[in-house]
């Protein structure tokens, strides 16, 4: 029998025909794949039931997003509203939160949900009186009900049920106190602006489980992941919009403590929901192996500029179109140092996904006084990056404190900002941030 020279295991321990990005990013013997509906063996999965539920509901949520997006593209922006903080929210945001709340509430009724939305805006702005003066539900709320009903496992729902499910994750739903707690954390759509831009920007559904203060598992779904897993090529926007091509786009990423981070392609969303993902192959993910900052690939928030970050002291951006999106610094005795600044993808979880899958080396975010950093923008990304071999901290290198908001568990307060890396670069960048701070 032929054995691999590196790890001395027989085929098929490698997935030889695995398409990029995985094959091009990792040494062959570091990539493993398995076929099952969750990526971890039962004996290693303490929270297997919770993980299976999370994978299933995130896949359902991704399908809901695709359905709503098709409707929005064909019917205009009637399903988009603007919240008090001037951020957009769609039928899909509310629908995903209701769907996840209903499914997890049915399976794990004692575990609270911490999530981004609540129904107060829908109740105050979109309730309308009927001809008898009784207040009913607007077409927007009815559209949310339709989106949820199409994807939920229990079919008999009312508008009131959906609003109540949304509020189960709202800010007034649960008070935790100062002790370690167990709860789900959900970002129904991370990158709503990207969701509204057609296929130009990625968006993510993110779900994590915190047990006694520690993140134990996380699942991210990206319905419009831009790599065609089958033909090994980047997908053109016009192809991505076609119904026949969509099955090659979606991905699910899952991680559990001590079991690594894994990714699989989702099946065609036009299929029956019970068949989604059951025959897809999970592939293990690792962060990239970059060890030099000037060879790293960076992601930054679309709301922040490179000049606002400490690394701008060391690397100066250039608008040279022939430089392939790089930043340069002609210091260091005239030698040019470079880092790749990747195109913007909306939302923080999208950037965590990029680091965990090895497509980016670093994601750096500055904490600003006027901006509240929400836990759902980071929780699932933290475990996916950590289990892929990376590291997440504040700008001083300290661990992010999930329980800093003792009562609601909704806000984190990282010193300086959030730093996400492949691990090898982490301390170097922390030191650069420290040098920059001492200079200012």
CSV table of C-alpha atoms in Angstrom, one decimal:
chain,number,residue,atom,x,y,z
A,1,UNK,CA,0.0,0.0,0.0
A,2,UNK,CA,1.3,3.5,-0.8
A,3,UNK,CA,1.7,5.7,2.2
A,4,UNK,CA,2.1,9.4,2.4
A,5,UNK,CA,5.7,10.3,3.0
A,6,UNK,CA,4.8,13.1,5.4
A,7,UNK,CA,2.3,11.6,7.8
A,8,UNK,CA,2.5,7.9,6.8
A,9,UNK,CA,-1.3,7.4,6.4
A,10,UNK,CA,-2.9,5.6,3.5
A,11,UNK,CA,-5.4,7.2,1.1
A,12,UNK,CA,-8.1,8.5,1.4
A,13,UNK,CA,-6.9,10.5,4.3
A,14,UNK,CA,-6.2,13.3,1.8
A,15,UNK,CA,-8.9,14.8,-0.3
A,16,UNK,CA,-6.7,14.9,-3.4
A,17,UNK,CA,-9.2,16.6,-5.6
A,18,UNK,CA,-10.0,19.3,-3.1
A,19,UNK,CA,-10.3,22.6,-5.0
A,20,UNK,CA,-8.7,25.9,-3.9
A,21,UNK,CA,-8.6,28.0,-1.8
A,22,UNK,CA,-7.7,25.2,0.5
A,23,UNK,CA,-5.2,23.2,-1.6
A,24,UNK,CA,-3.2,26.3,-2.5
A,25,UNK,CA,-3.1,27.6,1.1
A,26,UNK,CA,-2.0,24.6,3.1
A,27,UNK,CA,0.5,21.8,2.8
A,28,UNK,CA,-1.2,18.6,1.5
A,29,UNK,CA,-1.0,16.7,4.8
A,30,UNK,CA,-2.5,19.4,6.8
A,31,UNK,CA,-5.8,19.2,4.9
A,32,UNK,CA,-8.3,16.6,5.9
A,33,UNK,CA,-11.9,16.0,4.8
A,34,UNK,CA,-14.8,13.9,6.0
A,35,UNK,CA,-18.4,13.3,4.9
A,36,UNK,CA,-21.0,13.7,7.6
A,37,UNK,CA,-23.5,16.3,8.7
A,38,UNK,CA,-21.2,17.6,11.4
A,39,UNK,CA,-17.4,17.6,11.1
A,40,UNK,CA,-16.4,16.1,14.5
A,41,UNK,CA,-16.6,12.5,15.6
A,42,UNK,CA,-19.1,11.8,18.4
A,43,UNK,CA,-16.5,10.8,21.0
A,44,UNK,CA,-14.8,14.3,20.7
A,45,UNK,CA,-18.0,16.4,20.5
A,46,UNK,CA,-19.2,17.2,24.0
A,47,UNK,CA,-21.9,19.5,22.6
A,48,UNK,CA,-22.8,17.4,19.5
A,49,UNK,CA,-26.5,18.0,19.8
A,50,UNK,CA,-26.0,21.8,20.1
A,51,UNK,CA,-23.5,21.8,17.2
A,52,UNK,CA,-25.8,19.8,14.9
A,53,UNK,CA,-28.6,22.2,15.7
A,54,UNK,CA,-26.4,25.2,15.0
A,55,UNK,CA,-25.2,23.8,11.7
A,56,UNK,CA,-28.8,23.0,10.7
A,57,UNK,CA,-30.3,26.4,11.6
A,58,UNK,CA,-27.5,28.4,10.1
A,59,UNK,CA,-28.0,26.5,6.8
A,60,UNK,CA,-31.7,27.3,7.0
A,61,UNK,CA,-30.9,30.9,7.8
A,62,UNK,CA,-28.6,31.1,4.7
A,63,UNK,CA,-31.5,29.7,2.6
A,64,UNK,CA,-33.8,32.4,4.0
A,65,UNK,CA,-31.3,35.1,3.1
A,66,UNK,CA,-31.0,33.9,-0.5
A,67,UNK,CA,-34.8,33.8,-0.9
A,68,UNK,CA,-35.2,37.3,0.6
A,69,UNK,CA,-32.4,38.7,-1.5
A,70,UNK,CA,-33.9,37.4,-4.7
A,71,UNK,CA,-37.1,39.0,-3.8
A,72,UNK,CA,-35.5,42.3,-2.9
A,73,UNK,CA,-33.6,42.3,-6.2
A,74,UNK,CA,-36.8,41.7,-8.2
A,75,UNK,CA,-39.1,44.0,-6.1
A,76,UNK,CA,-36.9,46.9,-5.1
A,77,UNK,CA,-36.0,47.9,-1.5
A,78,UNK,CA,-39.5,47.6,0.0
A,79,UNK,CA,-38.1,45.1,2.5
A,80,UNK,CA,-35.4,47.5,3.8
A,81,UNK,CA,-35.8,49.9,6.7
A,82,UNK,CA,-33.4,52.1,8.6
A,83,UNK,CA,-33.0,51.9,12.3
A,84,UNK,CA,-32.4,54.8,14.7
A,85,UNK,CA,-28.7,54.5,14.4
A,86,UNK,CA,-29.0,54.9,10.6
A,87,UNK,CA,-28.0,51.3,9.8
A,88,UNK,CA,-30.1,49.3,7.4
A,89,UNK,CA,-32.1,46.3,8.4
A,90,UNK,CA,-34.0,43.9,6.2
A,91,UNK,CA,-36.7,41.3,6.2
A,92,UNK,CA,-33.8,38.8,6.2
A,93,UNK,CA,-32.2,40.3,9.4
A,94,UNK,CA,-35.5,40.0,11.3
A,95,UNK,CA,-36.4,36.7,9.6
A,96,UNK,CA,-33.1,35.0,10.5
A,97,UNK,CA,-33.3,36.1,14.1
A,98,UNK,CA,-36.9,34.8,14.4
A,99,UNK,CA,-36.0,31.5,12.7
A,100,UNK,CA,-32.9,30.9,14.9
A,101,UNK,CA,-34.8,31.8,18.0
A,102,UNK,CA,-37.7,29.5,17.2
A,103,UNK,CA,-35.5,26.5,16.3
A,104,UNK,CA,-33.1,26.9,19.3
A,105,UNK,CA,-35.9,27.8,21.7
A,106,UNK,CA,-37.7,24.6,20.8
A,107,UNK,CA,-34.6,22.4,21.2
A,108,UNK,CA,-32.9,24.2,24.1
A,109,UNK,CA,-35.6,26.2,25.9
A,110,UNK,CA,-33.4,27.0,29.0
A,111,UNK,CA,-30.6,28.6,27.0
A,112,UNK,CA,-31.1,32.3,26.4
A,113,UNK,CA,-30.3,34.1,23.1
A,114,UNK,CA,-28.3,37.3,22.8
A,115,UNK,CA,-28.9,38.8,19.4
A,116,UNK,CA,-28.8,42.0,17.5
A,117,UNK,CA,-32.5,42.8,16.7
A,118,UNK,CA,-35.7,43.3,18.6
A,119,UNK,CA,-39.2,43.9,17.3
A,120,UNK,CA,-39.8,47.4,18.9
A,121,UNK,CA,-39.2,49.2,15.6
A,122,UNK,CA,-41.6,46.8,13.7
A,123,UNK,CA,-44.3,47.2,16.4
A,124,UNK,CA,-44.1,51.0,16.5
A,125,UNK,CA,-43.6,51.8,12.9
A,126,UNK,CA,-45.3,49.0,11.0
A,127,UNK,CA,-48.5,48.3,12.9
A,128,UNK,CA,-51.6,49.6,11.1
A,129,UNK,CA,-55.3,49.9,12.1
A,130,UNK,CA,-57.8,48.0,10.0
A,131,UNK,CA,-61.2,49.3,9.0
A,132,UNK,CA,-62.6,48.6,12.5
A,133,UNK,CA,-59.8,50.4,14.2
A,134,UNK,CA,-58.0,47.3,15.4
A,135,UNK,CA,-54.2,47.3,14.9
A,136,UNK,CA,-52.9,44.6,12.6
A,137,UNK,CA,-49.7,43.7,11.0
A,138,UNK,CA,-48.1,45.5,8.0
A,139,UNK,CA,-47.0,43.8,4.8
A,140,UNK,CA,-43.4,44.0,6.1
A,141,UNK,CA,-44.2,41.9,9.1
A,142,UNK,CA,-46.2,39.5,7.0
A,143,UNK,CA,-43.2,39.2,4.6
A,144,UNK,CA,-41.0,38.3,7.6
A,145,UNK,CA,-43.6,35.7,8.6
A,146,UNK,CA,-43.6,34.2,5.1
A,147,UNK,CA,-39.7,34.1,5.0
A,148,UNK,CA,-39.6,32.3,8.4
A,149,UNK,CA,-42.5,29.9,7.6
A,150,UNK,CA,-40.7,28.8,4.4
A,151,UNK,CA,-37.7,27.6,6.4
A,152,UNK,CA,-38.7,26.8,9.9
A,153,UNK,CA,-39.3,23.2,11.0
A,154,UNK,CA,-42.7,24.0,12.7
A,155,UNK,CA,-45.1,25.4,10.1
A,156,UNK,CA,-48.0,26.9,12.1
A,157,UNK,CA,-46.9,30.4,12.9
A,158,UNK,CA,-48.5,33.8,13.3
A,159,UNK,CA,-47.1,37.3,13.0
A,160,UNK,CA,-47.2,37.5,16.8
A,161,UNK,CA,-45.2,34.3,17.1
A,162,UNK,CA,-42.5,35.8,14.9
A,163,UNK,CA,-42.3,39.1,16.7
A,164,UNK,CA,-42.1,37.3,20.0
A,165,UNK,CA,-39.3,35.1,18.7
A,166,UNK,CA,-37.3,38.1,17.6
A,167,UNK,CA,-37.7,39.6,21.0
A,168,UNK,CA,-36.4,36.5,22.7
A,169,UNK,CA,-32.9,37.7,21.6
A,170,UNK,CA,-33.6,41.4,22.3
A,171,UNK,CA,-31.8,43.6,24.8
A,172,UNK,CA,-34.6,43.3,27.4
A,173,UNK,CA,-35.1,39.6,27.1
A,174,UNK,CA,-32.7,38.4,29.8
A,175,UNK,CA,-30.6,39.7,32.7
A,176,UNK,CA,-27.5,37.6,33.4
A,177,UNK,CA,-25.8,39.1,36.4
A,178,UNK,CA,-22.1,38.9,37.1
A,179,UNK,CA,-21.6,35.1,37.2
A,180,UNK,CA,-20.5,33.0,34.2
A,181,UNK,CA,-23.4,32.2,32.0
A,182,UNK,CA,-24.5,29.9,29.2
A,183,UNK,CA,-26.2,31.5,26.2
A,184,UNK,CA,-26.3,31.6,22.4
A,185,UNK,CA,-24.9,34.7,20.5
A,186,UNK,CA,-26.4,35.5,17.1
A,187,UNK,CA,-25.6,38.0,14.4
A,188,UNK,CA,-28.5,37.4,12.0
A,189,UNK,CA,-26.7,39.1,9.1
A,190,UNK,CA,-23.2,40.5,9.6
A,191,UNK,CA,-22.7,42.9,6.7
A,192,UNK,CA,-26.3,44.0,5.9
A,193,UNK,CA,-24.9,46.7,3.6
A,194,UNK,CA,-23.0,43.9,1.7
A,195,UNK,CA,-26.2,41.9,1.6
A,196,UNK,CA,-27.9,44.8,-0.2
A,197,UNK,CA,-25.1,45.3,-2.7
A,198,UNK,CA,-25.9,42.2,-4.8
A,199,UNK,CA,-22.9,39.9,-5.1
A,200,UNK,CA,-20.2,42.6,-4.6
A,201,UNK,CA,-19.7,42.0,-0.9
A,202,UNK,CA,-19.8,39.0,1.4
A,203,UNK,CA,-22.2,38.8,4.3
A,204,UNK,CA,-22.4,36.2,7.1
A,205,UNK,CA,-24.9,34.6,9.5
A,206,UNK,CA,-23.0,33.9,12.7
A,207,UNK,CA,-24.0,31.8,15.7
A,208,UNK,CA,-22.0,30.8,18.8
A,209,UNK,CA,-22.6,29.0,22.0
A,210,UNK,CA,-21.1,30.4,25.3
A,211,UNK,CA,-21.0,27.9,28.2
A,212,UNK,CA,-20.1,29.2,31.6
A,213,UNK,CA,-18.3,32.2,30.1
A,214,UNK,CA,-16.3,30.4,27.4
A,215,UNK,CA,-17.2,30.0,23.7
A,216,UNK,CA,-17.5,26.3,23.0
A,217,UNK,CA,-18.7,26.2,19.4
A,218,UNK,CA,-19.5,28.5,16.5
A,219,UNK,CA,-21.0,28.2,13.1
A,220,UNK,CA,-20.8,30.8,10.3
A,221,UNK,CA,-22.7,30.7,7.0
A,222,UNK,CA,-21.7,32.8,4.0
A,223,UNK,CA,-24.4,32.3,1.2
A,224,UNK,CA,-22.4,34.3,-1.4
A,225,UNK,CA,-18.8,33.0,-0.9
A,226,UNK,CA,-17.2,34.0,-4.1
A,227,UNK,CA,-15.1,30.9,-4.9
A,228,UNK,CA,-16.5,28.2,-7.1
A,229,UNK,CA,-15.6,25.0,-5.2
A,230,UNK,CA,-16.2,22.9,-8.3
A,231,UNK,CA,-14.3,24.6,-11.1
A,232,UNK,CA,-11.5,26.1,-9.0
A,233,UNK,CA,-12.1,29.6,-10.2
A,234,UNK,CA,-13.4,33.0,-9.0
A,235,UNK,CA,-17.1,33.5,-9.8
A,236,UNK,CA,-18.0,36.5,-12.0
A,237,UNK,CA,-20.9,38.6,-10.5
A,238,UNK,CA,-23.1,37.9,-13.5
A,239,UNK,CA,-22.6,34.2,-13.0
A,240,UNK,CA,-23.2,34.4,-9.3
A,241,UNK,CA,-26.6,35.9,-9.9
A,242,UNK,CA,-27.8,33.0,-12.0
A,243,UNK,CA,-30.0,30.4,-10.2
A,244,UNK,CA,-28.1,27.5,-11.8
A,245,UNK,CA,-24.7,28.7,-10.6
A,246,UNK,CA,-25.7,29.5,-7.0
A,247,UNK,CA,-25.1,26.0,-5.6
A,248,UNK,CA,-21.3,26.6,-5.8
A,249,UNK,CA,-21.3,29.7,-3.7
A,250,UNK,CA,-22.5,29.1,-0.2
A,251,UNK,CA,-20.2,27.9,2.6
A,252,UNK,CA,-20.7,26.8,6.2
A,253,UNK,CA,-17.8,27.1,8.7
A,254,UNK,CA,-18.0,25.3,12.0
A,255,UNK,CA,-15.6,25.2,15.0
A,256,UNK,CA,-15.6,23.5,18.4
A,257,UNK,CA,-13.1,23.8,21.2
A,258,UNK,CA,-10.3,21.3,20.7
A,259,UNK,CA,-11.7,20.0,17.4
A,260,UNK,CA,-10.5,22.5,14.9
A,261,UNK,CA,-12.3,24.7,12.3
A,262,UNK,CA,-14.0,23.1,9.3
A,263,UNK,CA,-15.7,24.3,6.2
A,264,UNK,CA,-18.0,22.9,3.6
A,265,UNK,CA,-20.0,24.0,0.6
A,266,UNK,CA,-23.7,24.2,1.1
A,267,UNK,CA,-26.0,22.4,-1.4
A,268,UNK,CA,-28.4,24.0,-3.8
A,269,UNK,CA,-30.8,26.2,-1.8
A,270,UNK,CA,-33.6,25.2,-4.2
A,271,UNK,CA,-33.6,21.7,-2.8
A,272,UNK,CA,-35.7,20.5,0.0
A,273,UNK,CA,-34.3,21.9,3.3
A,274,UNK,CA,-33.9,18.4,4.8
A,275,UNK,CA,-31.3,17.4,2.1
A,276,UNK,CA,-29.1,20.5,2.5
A,277,UNK,CA,-25.5,19.7,3.3
A,278,UNK,CA,-25.9,16.0,4.2
A,279,UNK,CA,-23.6,14.8,1.5
A,280,UNK,CA,-21.1,17.6,1.4
A,281,UNK,CA,-17.5,17.2,2.4
A,282,UNK,CA,-16.1,19.0,5.4
A,283,UNK,CA,-12.6,20.3,4.9
A,284,UNK,CA,-10.4,21.4,7.7
A,285,UNK,CA,-9.3,25.1,7.7
A,286,UNK,CA,-6.0,26.6,8.9
A,287,UNK,CA,-4.8,30.2,9.1
A,288,UNK,CA,-2.1,31.1,6.7
A,289,UNK,CA,1.6,30.6,7.5
A,290,UNK,CA,2.8,34.2,7.0
A,291,UNK,CA,5.5,35.1,9.6
A,292,UNK,CA,6.5,38.5,8.3
A,293,UNK,CA,4.3,41.5,8.7
A,294,UNK,CA,5.3,43.0,5.3
A,295,UNK,CA,4.2,39.8,3.6
A,296,UNK,CA,0.8,39.7,5.3
A,297,UNK,CA,-2.7,40.2,3.8
A,298,UNK,CA,-4.8,42.7,5.8
A,299,UNK,CA,-8.5,43.3,6.2
A,300,UNK,CA,-9.8,46.5,7.8
A,301,UNK,CA,-13.3,47.7,8.5
A,302,UNK,CA,-15.0,49.4,5.5
A,303,UNK,CA,-15.9,52.3,7.9
A,304,UNK,CA,-12.2,52.9,8.8
A,305,UNK,CA,-9.3,54.1,6.7
A,306,UNK,CA,-5.7,52.7,6.8
A,307,UNK,CA,-4.5,56.1,8.0
A,308,UNK,CA,-6.6,55.7,11.2
A,309,UNK,CA,-4.7,52.6,12.2
A,310,UNK,CA,-1.3,52.3,14.0
A,311,UNK,CA,0.3,50.4,11.2
A,312,UNK,CA,0.0,53.4,9.0
A,313,UNK,CA,3.1,54.6,10.8
A,314,UNK,CA,5.1,51.8,9.3
A,315,UNK,CA,3.2,51.3,5.9
A,316,UNK,CA,1.9,54.1,3.8
A,317,UNK,CA,-0.9,53.4,1.3
A,318,UNK,CA,-0.5,54.0,-2.4
A,319,UNK,CA,-3.1,54.5,-5.1
A,320,UNK,CA,-0.8,52.9,-7.7
A,321,UNK,CA,-3.2,50.6,-9.6
A,322,UNK,CA,-0.3,48.5,-10.8
A,323,UNK,CA,0.7,47.8,-7.2
A,324,UNK,CA,-2.1,45.2,-6.8
A,325,UNK,CA,-3.8,46.9,-3.8
A,326,UNK,CA,-0.6,47.0,-1.8
A,327,UNK,CA,0.6,49.6,0.7
A,328,UNK,CA,4.2,50.6,0.6
A,329,UNK,CA,6.8,52.2,2.9
A,330,UNK,CA,10.0,53.5,1.4
A,331,UNK,CA,11.7,53.8,4.8
A,332,UNK,CA,14.1,51.3,6.3
A,333,UNK,CA,17.1,52.6,4.4
A,334,UNK,CA,15.2,53.0,1.1
A,335,UNK,CA,14.0,49.5,1.0
A,336,UNK,CA,10.3,49.1,0.1
A,337,UNK,CA,8.2,47.1,2.6
A,338,UNK,CA,4.7,45.9,1.5
A,339,UNK,CA,1.5,44.5,2.9
A,340,UNK,CA,-1.5,43.5,0.9
A,341,UNK,CA,-4.7,45.4,1.7
A,342,UNK,CA,-7.6,43.2,0.6
A,343,UNK,CA,-10.7,44.6,-0.9
A,344,UNK,CA,-13.4,45.5,1.6
A,345,UNK,CA,-15.9,42.9,2.7
A,346,UNK,CA,-18.7,44.2,4.8
A,347,UNK,CA,-19.0,43.2,8.5
A,348,UNK,CA,-16.5,41.9,11.1
A,349,UNK,CA,-17.5,38.3,10.8
A,350,UNK,CA,-16.7,38.2,7.1
A,351,UNK,CA,-13.1,39.3,8.0
A,352,UNK,CA,-12.9,36.6,10.7
A,353,UNK,CA,-13.9,34.1,8.1
A,354,UNK,CA,-11.2,35.4,5.8
A,355,UNK,CA,-8.5,34.9,8.5
A,356,UNK,CA,-9.8,31.5,9.6
A,357,UNK,CA,-9.8,30.2,6.1
A,358,UNK,CA,-6.3,31.4,5.4
A,359,UNK,CA,-7.4,34.1,2.9
A,360,UNK,CA,-6.2,37.0,5.1
A,361,UNK,CA,-3.4,37.1,7.6
A,362,UNK,CA,-4.7,40.0,9.8
A,363,UNK,CA,-8.0,41.8,10.6
A,364,UNK,CA,-7.5,44.9,12.7
A,365,UNK,CA,-10.3,47.2,14.1
A,366,UNK,CA,-10.0,50.4,16.0
A,367,UNK,CA,-12.4,51.0,18.9
A,368,UNK,CA,-13.9,54.5,18.6
A,369,UNK,CA,-15.6,56.5,21.3
A,370,UNK,CA,-18.8,57.0,19.2
A,371,UNK,CA,-19.1,53.3,18.2
A,372,UNK,CA,-20.2,50.5,20.5
A,373,UNK,CA,-18.5,47.1,19.8
A,374,UNK,CA,-21.1,44.4,19.9
A,375,UNK,CA,-20.4,40.8,21.1
A,376,UNK,CA,-22.3,39.2,18.1
A,377,UNK,CA,-19.8,40.8,15.7
A,378,UNK,CA,-17.0,38.8,17.2
A,379,UNK,CA,-18.0,35.8,19.3
A,380,UNK,CA,-18.3,33.1,16.5
A,381,UNK,CA,-15.3,34.6,14.6
A,382,UNK,CA,-13.2,34.3,17.7
A,383,UNK,CA,-13.6,30.5,18.1
A,384,UNK,CA,-13.3,29.9,14.3
A,385,UNK,CA,-10.0,31.8,14.2
A,386,UNK,CA,-8.7,30.3,17.4
A,387,UNK,CA,-9.5,26.7,16.3
A,388,UNK,CA,-7.9,27.4,12.9
A,389,UNK,CA,-4.6,28.3,14.7
A,390,UNK,CA,-5.0,32.0,15.0
A,391,UNK,CA,-5.3,34.5,17.8
A,392,UNK,CA,-7.7,37.2,18.8
A,393,UNK,CA,-7.0,40.0,21.4
A,394,UNK,CA,-7.3,43.6,22.1
A,395,UNK,CA,-4.5,46.0,21.0
A,396,UNK,CA,-2.6,45.3,24.2
A,397,UNK,CA,-2.6,41.5,23.5
A,398,UNK,CA,-5.2,40.8,26.2
A,399,UNK,CA,-8.1,38.4,25.8
A,400,UNK,CA,-11.5,39.9,24.9
A,401,UNK,CA,-13.8,39.9,27.8
A,402,UNK,CA,-17.3,38.6,26.8
A,403,UNK,CA,-18.8,39.3,30.3
A,404,UNK,CA,-17.7,42.9,30.4
A,405,UNK,CA,-21.3,43.9,30.0
A,406,UNK,CA,-22.3,42.0,33.1
A,407,UNK,CA,-26.1,42.3,32.8
A,408,UNK,CA,-26.8,41.9,29.1
A,409,UNK,CA,-23.6,40.3,27.6
A,410,UNK,CA,-24.1,42.5,24.5
A,411,UNK,CA,-21.1,44.8,24.5
A,412,UNK,CA,-17.3,44.3,24.7
A,413,UNK,CA,-14.7,46.9,25.6
A,414,UNK,CA,-11.4,46.0,23.9
A,415,UNK,CA,-8.5,48.3,24.8
A,416,UNK,CA,-7.6,50.2,21.7
A,417,UNK,CA,-9.4,47.9,19.4
A,418,UNK,CA,-9.6,44.3,18.2
A,419,UNK,CA,-6.6,42.4,16.6
A,420,UNK,CA,-7.2,39.1,14.8
A,421,UNK,CA,-4.3,37.3,13.2
A,422,UNK,CA,-2.8,34.0,12.1
A,423,UNK,CA,-1.0,33.8,15.5
A,424,UNK,CA,2.5,34.0,14.1
A,425,UNK,CA,2.2,37.8,13.5
A,426,UNK,CA,0.2,38.6,16.6
A,427,UNK,CA,3.0,39.7,19.0
A,428,UNK,CA,4.8,41.6,16.2
A,429,UNK,CA,1.7,43.7,15.5
A,430,UNK,CA,1.0,44.3,19.2
A,431,UNK,CA,4.5,45.6,19.5
A,432,UNK,CA,4.0,47.9,16.5
A,433,UNK,CA,0.8,49.2,18.0
A,434,UNK,CA,2.7,49.9,21.3
A,435,UNK,CA,5.5,51.7,19.4
A,436,UNK,CA,3.0,53.9,17.6
A,437,UNK,CA,1.1,54.7,20.8
A,438,UNK,CA,4.4,55.8,22.5
A,439,UNK,CA,5.2,58.1,19.6
A,440,UNK,CA,1.8,59.9,19.8
